[in-house]
Structures are given as structure tokens and as C-alpha cells.
Coordinates of C-alpha atoms in Angstrom, one line a residue:
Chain A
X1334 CA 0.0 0.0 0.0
X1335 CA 1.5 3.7 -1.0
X1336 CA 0.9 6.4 1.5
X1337 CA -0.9 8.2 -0.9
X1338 CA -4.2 9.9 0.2
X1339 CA -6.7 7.7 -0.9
X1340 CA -5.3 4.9 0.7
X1341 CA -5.0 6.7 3.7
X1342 CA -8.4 7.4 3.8
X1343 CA -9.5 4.2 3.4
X1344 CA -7.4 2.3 5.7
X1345 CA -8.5 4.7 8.4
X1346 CA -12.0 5.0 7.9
X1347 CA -12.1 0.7 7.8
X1348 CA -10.0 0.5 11.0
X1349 CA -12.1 2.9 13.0
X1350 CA -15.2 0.7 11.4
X1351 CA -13.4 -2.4 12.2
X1352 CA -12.3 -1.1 15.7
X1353 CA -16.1 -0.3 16.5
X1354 CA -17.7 -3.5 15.0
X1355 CA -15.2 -5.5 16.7
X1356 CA -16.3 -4.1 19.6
X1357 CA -19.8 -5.9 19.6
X1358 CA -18.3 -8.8 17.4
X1359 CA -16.0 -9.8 20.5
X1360 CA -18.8 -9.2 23.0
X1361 CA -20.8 -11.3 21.8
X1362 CA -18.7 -13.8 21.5
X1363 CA -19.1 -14.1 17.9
X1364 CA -15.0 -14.5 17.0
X1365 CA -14.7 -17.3 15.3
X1366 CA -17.9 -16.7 13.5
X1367 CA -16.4 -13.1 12.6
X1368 CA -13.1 -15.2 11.4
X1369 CA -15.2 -17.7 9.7
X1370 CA -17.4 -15.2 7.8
X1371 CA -14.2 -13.4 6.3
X1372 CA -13.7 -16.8 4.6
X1373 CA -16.6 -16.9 2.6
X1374 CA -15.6 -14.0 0.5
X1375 CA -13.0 -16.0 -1.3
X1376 CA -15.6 -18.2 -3.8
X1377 CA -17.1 -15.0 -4.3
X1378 CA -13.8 -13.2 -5.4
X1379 CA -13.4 -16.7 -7.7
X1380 CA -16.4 -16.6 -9.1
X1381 CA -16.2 -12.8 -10.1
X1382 CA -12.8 -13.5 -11.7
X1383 CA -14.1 -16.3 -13.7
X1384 CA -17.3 -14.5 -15.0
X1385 CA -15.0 -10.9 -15.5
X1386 CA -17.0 -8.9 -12.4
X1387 CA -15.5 -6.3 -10.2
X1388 CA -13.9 -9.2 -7.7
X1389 CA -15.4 -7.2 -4.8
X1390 CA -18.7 -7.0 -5.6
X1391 CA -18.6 -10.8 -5.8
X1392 CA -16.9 -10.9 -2.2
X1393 CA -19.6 -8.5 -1.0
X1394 CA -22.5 -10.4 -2.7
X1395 CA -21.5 -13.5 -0.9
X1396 CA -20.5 -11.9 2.4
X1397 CA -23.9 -10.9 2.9
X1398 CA -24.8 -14.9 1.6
X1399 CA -22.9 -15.5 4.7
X1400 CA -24.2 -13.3 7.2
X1401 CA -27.7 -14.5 5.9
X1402 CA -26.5 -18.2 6.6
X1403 CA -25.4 -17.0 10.3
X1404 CA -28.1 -15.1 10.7
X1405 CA -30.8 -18.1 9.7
X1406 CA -28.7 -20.9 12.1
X1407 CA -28.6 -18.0 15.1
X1408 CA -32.4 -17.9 15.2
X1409 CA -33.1 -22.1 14.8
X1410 CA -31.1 -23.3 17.5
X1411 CA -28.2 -21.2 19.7
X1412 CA -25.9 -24.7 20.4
X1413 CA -24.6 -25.6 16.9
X1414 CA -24.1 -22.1 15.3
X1415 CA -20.1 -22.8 15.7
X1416 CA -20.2 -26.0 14.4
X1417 CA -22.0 -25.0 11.9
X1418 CA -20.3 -21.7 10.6
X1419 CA -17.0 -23.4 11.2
X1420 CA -18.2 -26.2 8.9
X1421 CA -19.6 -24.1 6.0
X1422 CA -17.3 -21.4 5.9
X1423 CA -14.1 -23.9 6.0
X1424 CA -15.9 -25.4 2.7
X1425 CA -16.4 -21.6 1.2
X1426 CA -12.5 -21.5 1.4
X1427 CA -12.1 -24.9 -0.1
X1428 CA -14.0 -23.7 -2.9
X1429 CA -13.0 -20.5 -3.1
X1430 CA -9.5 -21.5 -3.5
X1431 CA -10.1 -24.1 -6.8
X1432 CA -12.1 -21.4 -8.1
X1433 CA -9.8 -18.4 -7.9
X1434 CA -6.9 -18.5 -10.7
X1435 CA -3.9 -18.6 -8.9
X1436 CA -2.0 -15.5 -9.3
X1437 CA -5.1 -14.1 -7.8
X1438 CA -5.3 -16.5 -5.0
X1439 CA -2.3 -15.2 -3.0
X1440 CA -3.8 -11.7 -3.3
X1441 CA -7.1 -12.6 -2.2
X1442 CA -5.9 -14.9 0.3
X1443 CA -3.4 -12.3 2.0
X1444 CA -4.2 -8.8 0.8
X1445 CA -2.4 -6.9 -2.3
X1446 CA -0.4 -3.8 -2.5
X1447 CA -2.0 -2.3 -5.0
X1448 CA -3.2 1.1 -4.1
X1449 CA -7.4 1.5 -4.7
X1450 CA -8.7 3.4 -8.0
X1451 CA -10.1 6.8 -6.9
X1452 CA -13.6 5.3 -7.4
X1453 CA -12.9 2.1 -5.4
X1454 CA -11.5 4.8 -2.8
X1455 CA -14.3 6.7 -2.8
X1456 CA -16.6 3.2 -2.1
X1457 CA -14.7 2.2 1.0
X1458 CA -14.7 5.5 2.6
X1459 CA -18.6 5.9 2.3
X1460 CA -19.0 2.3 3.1
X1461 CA -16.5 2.4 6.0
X1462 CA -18.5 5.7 7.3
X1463 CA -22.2 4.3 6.7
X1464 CA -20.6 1.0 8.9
X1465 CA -19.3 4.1 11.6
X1466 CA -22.9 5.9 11.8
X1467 CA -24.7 2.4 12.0
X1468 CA -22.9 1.6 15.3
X1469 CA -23.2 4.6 16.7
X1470 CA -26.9 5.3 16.1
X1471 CA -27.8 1.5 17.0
X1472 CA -25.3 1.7 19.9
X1473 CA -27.9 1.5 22.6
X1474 CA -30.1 -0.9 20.9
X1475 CA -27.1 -3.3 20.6
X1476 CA -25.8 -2.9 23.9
X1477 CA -29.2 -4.1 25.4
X1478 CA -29.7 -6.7 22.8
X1479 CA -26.5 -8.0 24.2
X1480 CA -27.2 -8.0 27.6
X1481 CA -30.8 -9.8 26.8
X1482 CA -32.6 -10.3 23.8
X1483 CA -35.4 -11.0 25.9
X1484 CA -34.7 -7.5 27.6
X1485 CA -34.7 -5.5 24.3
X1486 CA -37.9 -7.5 23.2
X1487 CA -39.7 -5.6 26.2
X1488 CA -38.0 -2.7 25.2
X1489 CA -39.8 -2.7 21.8
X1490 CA -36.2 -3.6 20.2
X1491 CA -36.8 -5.8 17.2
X1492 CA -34.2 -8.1 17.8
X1493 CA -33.8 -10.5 15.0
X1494 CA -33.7 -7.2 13.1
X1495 CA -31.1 -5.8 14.9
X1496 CA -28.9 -9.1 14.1
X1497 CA -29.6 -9.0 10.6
X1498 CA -28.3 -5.6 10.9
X1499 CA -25.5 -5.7 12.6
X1500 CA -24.0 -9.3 10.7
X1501 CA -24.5 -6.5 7.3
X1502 CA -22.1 -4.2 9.1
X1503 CA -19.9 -6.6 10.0
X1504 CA -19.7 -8.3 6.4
X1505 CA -19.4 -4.6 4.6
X1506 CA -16.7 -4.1 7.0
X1507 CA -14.9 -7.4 6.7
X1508 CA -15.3 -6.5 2.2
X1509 CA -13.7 -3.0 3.1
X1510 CA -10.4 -4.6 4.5
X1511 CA -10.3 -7.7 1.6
X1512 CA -8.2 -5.6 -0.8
X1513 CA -5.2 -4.8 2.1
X1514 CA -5.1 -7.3 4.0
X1515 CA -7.2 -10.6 2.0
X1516 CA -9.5 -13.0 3.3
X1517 CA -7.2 -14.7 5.9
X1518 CA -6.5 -11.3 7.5
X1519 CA -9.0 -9.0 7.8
X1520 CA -11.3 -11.1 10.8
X1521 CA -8.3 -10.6 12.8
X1522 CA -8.0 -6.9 12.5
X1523 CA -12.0 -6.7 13.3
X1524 CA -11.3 -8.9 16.5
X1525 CA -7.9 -8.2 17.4
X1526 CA -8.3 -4.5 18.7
X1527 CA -11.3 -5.1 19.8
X1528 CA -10.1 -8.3 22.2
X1529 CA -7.3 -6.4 23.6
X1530 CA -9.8 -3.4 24.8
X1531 CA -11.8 -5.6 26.3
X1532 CA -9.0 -6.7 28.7
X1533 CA -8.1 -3.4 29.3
X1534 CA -11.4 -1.4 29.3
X1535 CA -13.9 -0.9 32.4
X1536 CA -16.5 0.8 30.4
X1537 CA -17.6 0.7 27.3
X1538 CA -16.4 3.9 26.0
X1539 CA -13.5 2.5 27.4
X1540 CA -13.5 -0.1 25.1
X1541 CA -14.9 1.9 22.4
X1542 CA -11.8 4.0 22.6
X1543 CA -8.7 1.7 23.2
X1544 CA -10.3 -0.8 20.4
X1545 CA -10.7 1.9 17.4
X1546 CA -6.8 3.5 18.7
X1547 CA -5.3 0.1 18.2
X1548 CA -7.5 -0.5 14.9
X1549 CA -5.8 2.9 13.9
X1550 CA -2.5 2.6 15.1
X1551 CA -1.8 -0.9 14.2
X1552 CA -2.9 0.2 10.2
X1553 CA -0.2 3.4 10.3
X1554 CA 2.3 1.6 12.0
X1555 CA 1.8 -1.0 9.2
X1556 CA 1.5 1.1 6.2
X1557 CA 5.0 2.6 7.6
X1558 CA 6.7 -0.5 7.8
X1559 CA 5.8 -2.0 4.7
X1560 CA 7.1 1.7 2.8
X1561 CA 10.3 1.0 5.1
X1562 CA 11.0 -2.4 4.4
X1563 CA 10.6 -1.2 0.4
X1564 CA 12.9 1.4 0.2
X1565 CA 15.3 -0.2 3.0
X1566 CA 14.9 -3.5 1.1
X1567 CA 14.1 -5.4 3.8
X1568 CA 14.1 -9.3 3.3
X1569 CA 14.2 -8.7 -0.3
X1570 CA 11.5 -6.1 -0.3
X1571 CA 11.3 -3.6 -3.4
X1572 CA 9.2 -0.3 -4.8
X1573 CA 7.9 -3.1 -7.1
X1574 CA 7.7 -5.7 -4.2
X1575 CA 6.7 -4.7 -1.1
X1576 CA 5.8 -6.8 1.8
X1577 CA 2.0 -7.3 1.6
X1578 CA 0.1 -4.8 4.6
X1579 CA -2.1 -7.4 5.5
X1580 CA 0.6 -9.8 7.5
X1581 CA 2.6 -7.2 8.5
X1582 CA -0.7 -5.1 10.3
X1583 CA -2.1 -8.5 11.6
X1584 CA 1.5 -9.2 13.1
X1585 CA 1.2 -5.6 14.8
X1586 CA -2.0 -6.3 16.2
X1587 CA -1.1 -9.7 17.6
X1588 CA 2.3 -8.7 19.3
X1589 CA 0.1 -5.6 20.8
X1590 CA -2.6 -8.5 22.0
X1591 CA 0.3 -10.6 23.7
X1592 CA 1.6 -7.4 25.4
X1593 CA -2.0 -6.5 26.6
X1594 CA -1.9 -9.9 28.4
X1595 CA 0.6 -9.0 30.7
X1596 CA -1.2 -5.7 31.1
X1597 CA -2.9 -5.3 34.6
X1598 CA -5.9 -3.1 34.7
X1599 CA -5.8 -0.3 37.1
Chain B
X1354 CA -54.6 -30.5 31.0
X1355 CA -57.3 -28.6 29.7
X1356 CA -58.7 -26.5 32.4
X1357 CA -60.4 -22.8 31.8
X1358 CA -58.6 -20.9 34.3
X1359 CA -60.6 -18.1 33.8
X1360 CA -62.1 -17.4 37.8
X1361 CA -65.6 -17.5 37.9
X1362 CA -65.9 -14.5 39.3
X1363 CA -62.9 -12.3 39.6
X1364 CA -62.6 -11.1 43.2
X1365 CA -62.8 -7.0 43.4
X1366 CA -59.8 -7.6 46.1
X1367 CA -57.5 -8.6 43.6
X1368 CA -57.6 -5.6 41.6
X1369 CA -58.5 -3.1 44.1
X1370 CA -56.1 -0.2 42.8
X1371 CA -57.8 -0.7 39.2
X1372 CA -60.9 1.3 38.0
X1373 CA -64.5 -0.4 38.0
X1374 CA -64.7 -2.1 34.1
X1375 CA -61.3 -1.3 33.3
X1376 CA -59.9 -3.7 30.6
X1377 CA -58.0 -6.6 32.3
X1378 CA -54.0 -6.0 31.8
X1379 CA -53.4 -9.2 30.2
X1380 CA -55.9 -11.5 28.7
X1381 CA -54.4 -15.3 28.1
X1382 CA -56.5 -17.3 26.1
X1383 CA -56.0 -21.4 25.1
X1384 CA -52.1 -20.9 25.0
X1385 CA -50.4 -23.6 23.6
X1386 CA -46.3 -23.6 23.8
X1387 CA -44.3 -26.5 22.3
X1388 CA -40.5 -26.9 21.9
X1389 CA -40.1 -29.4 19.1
X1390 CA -42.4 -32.6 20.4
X1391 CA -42.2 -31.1 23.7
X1392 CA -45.4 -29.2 25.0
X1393 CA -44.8 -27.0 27.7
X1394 CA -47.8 -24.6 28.4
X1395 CA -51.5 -26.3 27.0
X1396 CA -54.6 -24.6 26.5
X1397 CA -54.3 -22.1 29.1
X1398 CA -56.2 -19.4 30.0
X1399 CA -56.2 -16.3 32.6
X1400 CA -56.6 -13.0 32.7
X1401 CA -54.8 -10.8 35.0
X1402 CA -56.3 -7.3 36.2
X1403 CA -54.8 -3.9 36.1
X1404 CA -52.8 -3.7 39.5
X1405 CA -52.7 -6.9 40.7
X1406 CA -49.6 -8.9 41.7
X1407 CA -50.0 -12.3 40.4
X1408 CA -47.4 -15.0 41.4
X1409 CA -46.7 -18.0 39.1
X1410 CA -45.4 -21.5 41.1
X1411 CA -45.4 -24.8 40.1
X1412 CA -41.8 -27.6 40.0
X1413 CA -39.7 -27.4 37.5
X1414 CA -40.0 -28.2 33.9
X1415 CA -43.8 -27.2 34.5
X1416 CA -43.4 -24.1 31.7
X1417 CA -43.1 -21.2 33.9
X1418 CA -40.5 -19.4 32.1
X1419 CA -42.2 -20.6 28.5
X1420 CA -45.4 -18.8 29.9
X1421 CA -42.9 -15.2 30.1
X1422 CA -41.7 -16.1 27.5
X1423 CA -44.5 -16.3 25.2
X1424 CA -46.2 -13.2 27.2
X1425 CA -43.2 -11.3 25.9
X1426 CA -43.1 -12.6 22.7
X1427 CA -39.8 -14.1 22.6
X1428 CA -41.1 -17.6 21.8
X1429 CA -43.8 -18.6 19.2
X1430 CA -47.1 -19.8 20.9
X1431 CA -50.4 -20.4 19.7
X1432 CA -54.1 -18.9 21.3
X1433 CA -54.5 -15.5 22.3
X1434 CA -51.9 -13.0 24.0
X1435 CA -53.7 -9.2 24.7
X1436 CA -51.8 -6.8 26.6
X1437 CA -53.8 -4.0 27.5
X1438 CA -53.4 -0.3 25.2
X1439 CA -50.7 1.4 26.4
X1440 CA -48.7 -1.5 28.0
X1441 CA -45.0 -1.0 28.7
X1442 CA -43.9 -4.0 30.1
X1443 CA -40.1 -4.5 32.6
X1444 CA -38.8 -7.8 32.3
X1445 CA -36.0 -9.2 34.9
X1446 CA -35.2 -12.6 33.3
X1447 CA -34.1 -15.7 35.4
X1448 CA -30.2 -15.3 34.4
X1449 CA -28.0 -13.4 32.3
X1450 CA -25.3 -15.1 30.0
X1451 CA -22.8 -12.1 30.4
X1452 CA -19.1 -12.3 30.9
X1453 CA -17.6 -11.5 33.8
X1454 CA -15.5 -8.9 32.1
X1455 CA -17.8 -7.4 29.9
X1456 CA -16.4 -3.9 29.7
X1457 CA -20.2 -1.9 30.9
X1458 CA -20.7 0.1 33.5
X1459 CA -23.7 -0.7 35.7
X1460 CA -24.6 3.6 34.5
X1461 CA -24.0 2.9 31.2
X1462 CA -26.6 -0.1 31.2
X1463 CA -29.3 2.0 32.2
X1464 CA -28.5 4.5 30.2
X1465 CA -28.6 2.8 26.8
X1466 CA -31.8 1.7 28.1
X1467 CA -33.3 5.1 28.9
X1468 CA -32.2 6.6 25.5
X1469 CA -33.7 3.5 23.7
X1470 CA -36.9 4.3 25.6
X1471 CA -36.8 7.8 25.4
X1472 CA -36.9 8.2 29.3
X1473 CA -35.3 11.7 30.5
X1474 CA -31.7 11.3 31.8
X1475 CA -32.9 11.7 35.5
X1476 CA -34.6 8.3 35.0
X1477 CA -31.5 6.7 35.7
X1478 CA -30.6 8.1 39.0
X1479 CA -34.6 7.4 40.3
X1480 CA -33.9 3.7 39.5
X1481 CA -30.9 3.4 41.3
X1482 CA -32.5 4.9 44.2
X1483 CA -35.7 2.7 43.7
X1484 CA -33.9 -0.4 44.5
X1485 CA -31.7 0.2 47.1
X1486 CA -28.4 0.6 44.8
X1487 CA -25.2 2.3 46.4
X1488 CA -24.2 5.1 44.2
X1489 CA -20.4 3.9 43.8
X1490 CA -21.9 0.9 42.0
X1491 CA -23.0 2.9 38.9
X1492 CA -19.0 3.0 37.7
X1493 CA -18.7 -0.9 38.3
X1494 CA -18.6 -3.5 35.7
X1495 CA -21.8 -5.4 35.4
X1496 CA -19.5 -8.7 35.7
X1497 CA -18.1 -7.8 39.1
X1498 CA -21.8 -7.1 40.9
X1499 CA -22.8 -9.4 43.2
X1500 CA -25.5 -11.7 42.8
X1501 CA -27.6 -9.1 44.8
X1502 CA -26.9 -6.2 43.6
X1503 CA -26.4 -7.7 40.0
X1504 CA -30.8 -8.8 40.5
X1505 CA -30.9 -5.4 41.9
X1506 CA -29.5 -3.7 38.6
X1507 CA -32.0 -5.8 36.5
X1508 CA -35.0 -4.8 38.2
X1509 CA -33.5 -0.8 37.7
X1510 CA -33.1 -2.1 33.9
X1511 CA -36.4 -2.9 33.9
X1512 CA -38.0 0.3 35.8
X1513 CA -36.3 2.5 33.3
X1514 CA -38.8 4.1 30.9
X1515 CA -42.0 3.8 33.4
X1516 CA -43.3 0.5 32.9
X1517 CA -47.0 -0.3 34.2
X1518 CA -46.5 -4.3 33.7
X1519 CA -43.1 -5.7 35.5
X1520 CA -42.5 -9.5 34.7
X1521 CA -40.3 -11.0 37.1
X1522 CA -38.7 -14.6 36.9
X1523 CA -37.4 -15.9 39.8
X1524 CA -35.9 -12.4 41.4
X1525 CA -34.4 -13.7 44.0
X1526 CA -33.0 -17.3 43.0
X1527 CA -29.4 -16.2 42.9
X1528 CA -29.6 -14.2 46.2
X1529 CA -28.9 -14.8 49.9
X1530 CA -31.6 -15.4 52.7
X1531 CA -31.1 -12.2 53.5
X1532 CA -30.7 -10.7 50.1
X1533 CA -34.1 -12.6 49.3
X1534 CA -36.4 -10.8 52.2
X1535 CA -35.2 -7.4 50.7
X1536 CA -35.4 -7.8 47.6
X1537 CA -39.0 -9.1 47.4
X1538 CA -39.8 -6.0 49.8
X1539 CA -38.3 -3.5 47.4
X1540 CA -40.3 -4.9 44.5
X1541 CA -43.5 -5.5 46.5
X1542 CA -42.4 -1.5 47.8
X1543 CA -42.5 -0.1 44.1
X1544 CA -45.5 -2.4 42.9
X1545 CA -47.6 -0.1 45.6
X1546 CA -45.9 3.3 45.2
X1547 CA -46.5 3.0 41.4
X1548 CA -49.7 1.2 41.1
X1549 CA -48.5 -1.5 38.8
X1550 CA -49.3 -5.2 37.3
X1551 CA -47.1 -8.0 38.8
X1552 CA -46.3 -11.5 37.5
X1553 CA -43.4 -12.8 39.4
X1554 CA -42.5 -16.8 39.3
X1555 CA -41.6 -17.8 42.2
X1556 CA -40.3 -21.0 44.3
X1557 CA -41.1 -18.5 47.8
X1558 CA -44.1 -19.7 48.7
X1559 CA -43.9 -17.8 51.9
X1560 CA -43.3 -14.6 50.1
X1561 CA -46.0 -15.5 47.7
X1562 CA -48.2 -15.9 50.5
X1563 CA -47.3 -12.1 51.6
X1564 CA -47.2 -10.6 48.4
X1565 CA -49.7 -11.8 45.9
X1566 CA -52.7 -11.0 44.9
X1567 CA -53.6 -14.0 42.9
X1568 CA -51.6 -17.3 42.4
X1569 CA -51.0 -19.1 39.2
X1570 CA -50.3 -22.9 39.3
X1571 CA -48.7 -24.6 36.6
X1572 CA -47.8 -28.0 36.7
X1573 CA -48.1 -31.9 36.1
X1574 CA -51.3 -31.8 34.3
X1575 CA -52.3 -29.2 37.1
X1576 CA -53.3 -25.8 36.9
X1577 CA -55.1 -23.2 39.1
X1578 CA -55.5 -19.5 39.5
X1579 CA -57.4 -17.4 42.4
X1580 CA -56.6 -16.0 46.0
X1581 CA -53.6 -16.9 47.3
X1582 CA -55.3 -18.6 50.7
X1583 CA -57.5 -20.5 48.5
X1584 CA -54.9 -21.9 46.2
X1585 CA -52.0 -22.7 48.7
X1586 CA -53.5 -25.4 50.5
X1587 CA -52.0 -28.7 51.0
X1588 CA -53.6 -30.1 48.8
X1589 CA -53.2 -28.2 45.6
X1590 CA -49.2 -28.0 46.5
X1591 CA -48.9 -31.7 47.4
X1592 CA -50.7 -32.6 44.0
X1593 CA -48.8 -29.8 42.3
X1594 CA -45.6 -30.7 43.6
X1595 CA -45.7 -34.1 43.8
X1596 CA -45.1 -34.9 47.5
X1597 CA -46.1 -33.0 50.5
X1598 CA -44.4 -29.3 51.1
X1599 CA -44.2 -27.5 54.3
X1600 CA -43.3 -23.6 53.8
X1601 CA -43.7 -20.8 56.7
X1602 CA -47.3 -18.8 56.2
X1603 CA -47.4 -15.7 58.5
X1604 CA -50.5 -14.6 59.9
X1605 CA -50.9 -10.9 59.4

């Protein structure tokens, strides 16, 4: 990724969306269904490249298959929704991957370097910003949701709704990070931040804050090192071949996750 | 069991605070709740008048949550389920599923709640107050509460945007002895000062006793609704519970 403007823009606008739908992804215990549902994009990328679409509009059209799928299983029957996402989205990636033609695969898989066209830009920042207001004007609504459904019911909170809407946000998001940091990646930078501030948080604007910093942080600090180890020639880096952002951010977060752990809370 | 609960004539006691001909709050009619294969509520009917505190015993298993349930439409049902116009109901449930290191504030609970409801801010401070909360326990995490003052936070949760209908299941089942008395004071306490409709399931039968206006009893094909003096005899809780029970009923 070049540190050009529009790239810039992007990356931050999907890691403060990422840091804020992490937020209710990890407290609701929904982390390997986040990790899961990042997966599913890859047949979706394949199949676009095979018929000649826009590869993320296929992603997006089947990240919102997904989050149907999750969505439907959440509502039969609580017990086997891991199983069951775990099952089906490990198949997605099995397919995904014959589909895709390989040079693409790698890309898809790990994130490219490519910086966005102005139009793709232009996309992921009002996606990335629709995914910010979203949380923040259903804020409430999720946070008693999450405490009880049966709560929120009373409450006059349409609940199944309110799923639906939030598993939308989260796919959209998961589709804004695809072309950094790939399929593999970009769960991890949704849950990541978001995990660490909820060992360190109290409060929810606590958490709120510490997850979208590290979200934020971790992408600069990533998008530095990969233009470093290009023009320092790190490990055989070059202009024409950087290190891909995705590994290199998802490394960041984790290392910052490890530290966290040792991390008392005041 | 296929009994119509409905009393053949409702007692004027029971709903003393409510207007004369004022629409019962609830009307159940030939409820039917099945989980799979498994029927847990059948064909059952009441009606529950504005006011009234209406207790709901019976063992385990017998569909005591399932009724709440359906009444709050979180579980499909079939038959009729009228709340009155206007009804806003409060709902403590049984147990939460929360970590213990969910990053909320016992302050920031409520106050999602009171914007969703569209309560004024002040709302938050009266509930605390209602129940008997310390003020230093608004900046705790909901996690670290104890079981207490965890039961006491739901039943602010619940008073938040003035209901008139408070559904409570089992209050007091993850509190001390201790804990227990108080607790079913403070909601007995703010059923009077506000003039609402209780239904509160309960395994107290010694608080039921003190408390309720009417008694609901669901259970092993049996079922029963009126006073509680003429439903808490030996015989109904023998039959209802399967073997004889002793519990402690002070005379006022």
C-alpha cells in the first residue's frame, strides 16, 4: 500500500469501522464466527474472476450470503451455530480456492499492494462511514440486545432485526479490509483491537476507545513499515515488491494483544 | 390439562387499585407452547387485572419461564396474548449469559436503556434509588456485581422508561436469605408506590403468600389461579408438587 491519500483514507475509515464493530463482534462472542465469515468472500472473489465482475462485488454479494446463513442458524437453534459456521465457511474456502486462478489467489488470500482506483476509494470510505454511523446510532439498541434479547424484546427492540443488521455491518466491514489485508486477515483486524480493549477497558467507552486507537495505530504503523522495508529493502522487499500490509498489520495487532496480556488493569 | 382458568368470578380484592370495568392488563387465552415434540404450556387461560400482583409457582420443567416467554413474545405460541393499550412492560429474566468482564458500566446499562426508551436522563438516577443501589456501584462493571446487587441492577433495567407491567422470573433465586427478604420487599415497595401489574414466578411460597394477589399454578397436568389462601392449601401444593411441602405462612 503507498501512502498516498486515498489509501490513507480508506485504511482509516475501515480500521475505525473495524475497531467499533469489533467491539460488539467480541462481546458477543461471535470470534470465530467473525473469522469464519471473512472466509466466505474468497468463492465470491473466484467466481467474479471467472465471469470478468469487479472481484469485490462478488466478495460483497457473498459476504452478505454468509451473514444470511449465520443469521438463519442464530435464530433455529443457539448450540450448533459454531459448528455450523466453522463447517460451511471452512468449505467456502475450499471452494473459493479451486475457483480463484492462482496469481489471484495469493492476493485474495493475504491482501495486495495495490493502491485502490479513486472510485474504489471513494466506495470504501462511504462504506467504511455508513458501517461508523450504524454503530453509533444502534449503539444503545445493541448494547441491550446484548445484555438480553429478551430485555430488548420488552424494550420494543426488534431483535432478529437488529442481528440481521449488525451481521451487514460486520460483512461490509470485513469486504472493506479484503483488498489490504485478504480473506485470511481481515477477521483478525476486526477482533484483534477489539479483544485487547476488552481486557483493558472498564467501560464501554473505554473499550470503544482503546479498540478503534489500536484498529488505527496498528494500520499506520503497518502502512510505515511496509514503505520502510521497500525502500530499506528489507528481506528482499522492493518499490515493485513490497511486503504485503495485510501480514505485517495482523503481526502488529497480535504482538500488541500478547503485550495486553501482561497488562494489569488499574 | 385442559382446564379454563378463567375465575368464575374475579374477586374485586384482587384488583382493588384498578378502576371499576377497566380492561383486564393481560388476557391469556388457550395458549399452547411447544419446543419441538415437547409441549410446555397447554390450553391455558387467565386473565390478569390492572394492578394486581400475580405469582406463578409450580416444579420445575412445568413451563413457567415458556409462559414469560410467550407473554413477551420471545417464543412462538399459539391462542390468544392481549396486553392492554398502552402497556410497557419491565422484564428481569431468570439469568444473564454475560461475561464477567464485559467492559459496561452498571450507569452505562441503564442509560442505553433510557435513550432506547426515550426516558429523561434523571430516569437513571430514580432507578438506582428505587432499588436500594449504592451510588459507587453505577462506575462498576456489570460482571463484578454481586448476585444481589447484580438482580438489583436488572430490576432498575427494567424500571427504566416507566413500565405499568413488571414481569419478574425468579428475582431472588441467585440471592442470599437475607438478600431474598429485601429484595421481594423493594419490588412489592415499588409495585404499591406505582400502582403496577405484577407477575413474578416464584419458588417463595412464603413470600407468595405475603405478596400476591392472585396465584398461578402450573404443573403436572395441574393448573389453578385465584386468592392466594385458597390456592396454597395442602392439597393443591402436594398434587402440584408431587409430595407434601411445608413452607412458613405468616399470619398478618
Amino acid at each position: 500500500m503507498n501512502l498516498d491519500l486515498a489509501s490513507l483514507a480508506v485504511a482509516l475509515s475501515m480500521a475505525v469501522a473495524a475497531g467499533l464493530v469489533g467491539c460488539f463482534a467480541v462481546m458477543r462472542r461471535m470470534t470465530l464466527a467473525a473469522d469464519a465469515l471473512s472466509h466466505v468472500a474468497l468463492p465470491g472473489i473466484g467466481l467474479a474472476l471467472l465471469l470478468n465482475v469487479d472481484p469485490l462485488l462478488g466478495a460483497v454479494a457473498m459476504l452478505l450470503v454468509g451473514a444470511l446463513l449465520i443469521w438463519g442458524v442464530e435464530r433455529r437453534t443457539r448450540l450448533s451455530v459454531e459448528t455450523v459456521v466453522g463447517v460451511t465457511f471452512a468449505a467456502a474456502l475450499a471452494a473459493g480456492s479451486l475457483v480463484t486462478p492462482g496469481e489471484e489467489l495469493i492476493d485474495a488470500l493475504f491482501g495486495g499492494a495495490k493502491p485502490p482506483a479513486p472510485a474504489e476509494a471513494f466506495a470504501g470510505v462511504a462504506v467504511a462511514l455508513g458501517v461508523i454511523g450504524f454503530v453509533v446510532f444502534a449503539r444503545d439498541r445493541l448494547v441491550v440486545a446484548l445484555v438480553s434479547p429478551d430485555i430488548a424484546r420488552t424494550t420494543g427492540i426488534p431483535v432478529e432485526k437488529l442481528e440481521l443488521a449488525f451481521l451487514v455491518a460486520f460483512s461490509l466491514t470485513v469486504a472493506l479490509g479484503l483488498h489490504y489485508l485478504g480473506v485470511l486477515l481481515m477477521g483478525s483486524l476486526i477482533i484483534i483491537p477489539a479483544a485487547i480493549a476488552k481486557r483493558l477497558a472498564h467501560s464501554l467507552r473505554g473499550m470503544f476507545t482503546v479498540s478503534v486507537g489500536v484498529a488505527v495505530l496498528t494500520m499506520l504503523a503497518g502502512a510505515l513499515i511496509v514503505s520502510l522495508s521497500a525502500a530499506r529493502g528489507w528481506l528482499g522487499a522492493s518499490a515493485a515488491h513490497p511486503w504485503p500490509t495485510g501480514p505485517v498489520v495482523v503481526l502488529i495487532a497480535a504482538s500488541v494483544f500478547f503485550a495486553s496480556l501482561g497488562w494489569r488493569r488499574a | 390439562m385442559s382446564l379454563d382458568l378463567l375465575p368464575p368470578s374475579a374477586p374485586p380484592s384482587a384488583s382493588a387499585s384498578a378502576p371499576l370495568n377497566a380492561p383486564p392488563a393481560l388476557t391469556v387465552e388457550h395458549l399452547q407452547v411447544r419446543f419441538g415434540r415437547t409441549v410446555a404450556i397447554e390450553d391455558l387461560s387467565f386473565t390478569v387485572e390492572r394492578g394486581s400482583a400475580v405469582a406463578v409457582i409450580g416444579p420445575n420443567g412445568a413451563g413457567k419461564t415458556a409462559l414469560f416467554r410467550a407473554l413477551i413474545g420471545a417464543v412462538p405460541y399459539a391462542g390468544r396474548v392481549q396486553w392492554d393499550e398502552g402497556t410497557r412492560l419491565g422484564y428481569v429474566p431468570q439469568k444473564l449469559d454475560i461475561d464477567r468482564d464485559l467492559p459496561i458500566t452498571a450507569a452505562e446499562l441503564l442509560a442505553a436503556k433510557r435513550r432506547v426508551s426515550g426516558a429523561p436522563p434523571a430516569d437513571v438516577q430514580h432507578a438506582f434509588a428505587h432499588v436500594g443501589l449504592a451510588p459507587e456501584v453505577a462506575s462498576k462493571q456489570i460482571g463484578s456485581l454481586s448476585g444481589g446487587q447484580f438482580q438489583r441492577l436488572l430490576v432498575a433495567f427494567a424500571m427504566i422508561g416507566q413500565p405499568n407491567v413488571l414481569l419478574f422470573d425468579e428475582p431472588t433465586a441467585n440471592v442470599d436469605e437475607a438478600g431474598q427478604e429485601t429484595l421481594n420487599e423493594t419490588i412489592h415497595a415499588i409495585q404499591r408506590e406505582h400502582g403496577l401489574t405484577v407477575m413474578l414466578i416464584s419458588h417463595d411460597l412464603s413470600a407468595v403468600f405475603q405478596h400476591a394477589t392472585k396465584v398461578l399454578c402450573l404443573g403436572r397436568g395441574l393448573a389453578c389461579y385465584g386468592p392466594p389462601d385458597e390456592m396454597l392449601t395442602h392439597e393443591n401444593l402436594s398434587e402440584l408438587y408431587g409430595s407434601p411441602l411445608k413452607y412458613h405462612h405468616h399470619e398478618p
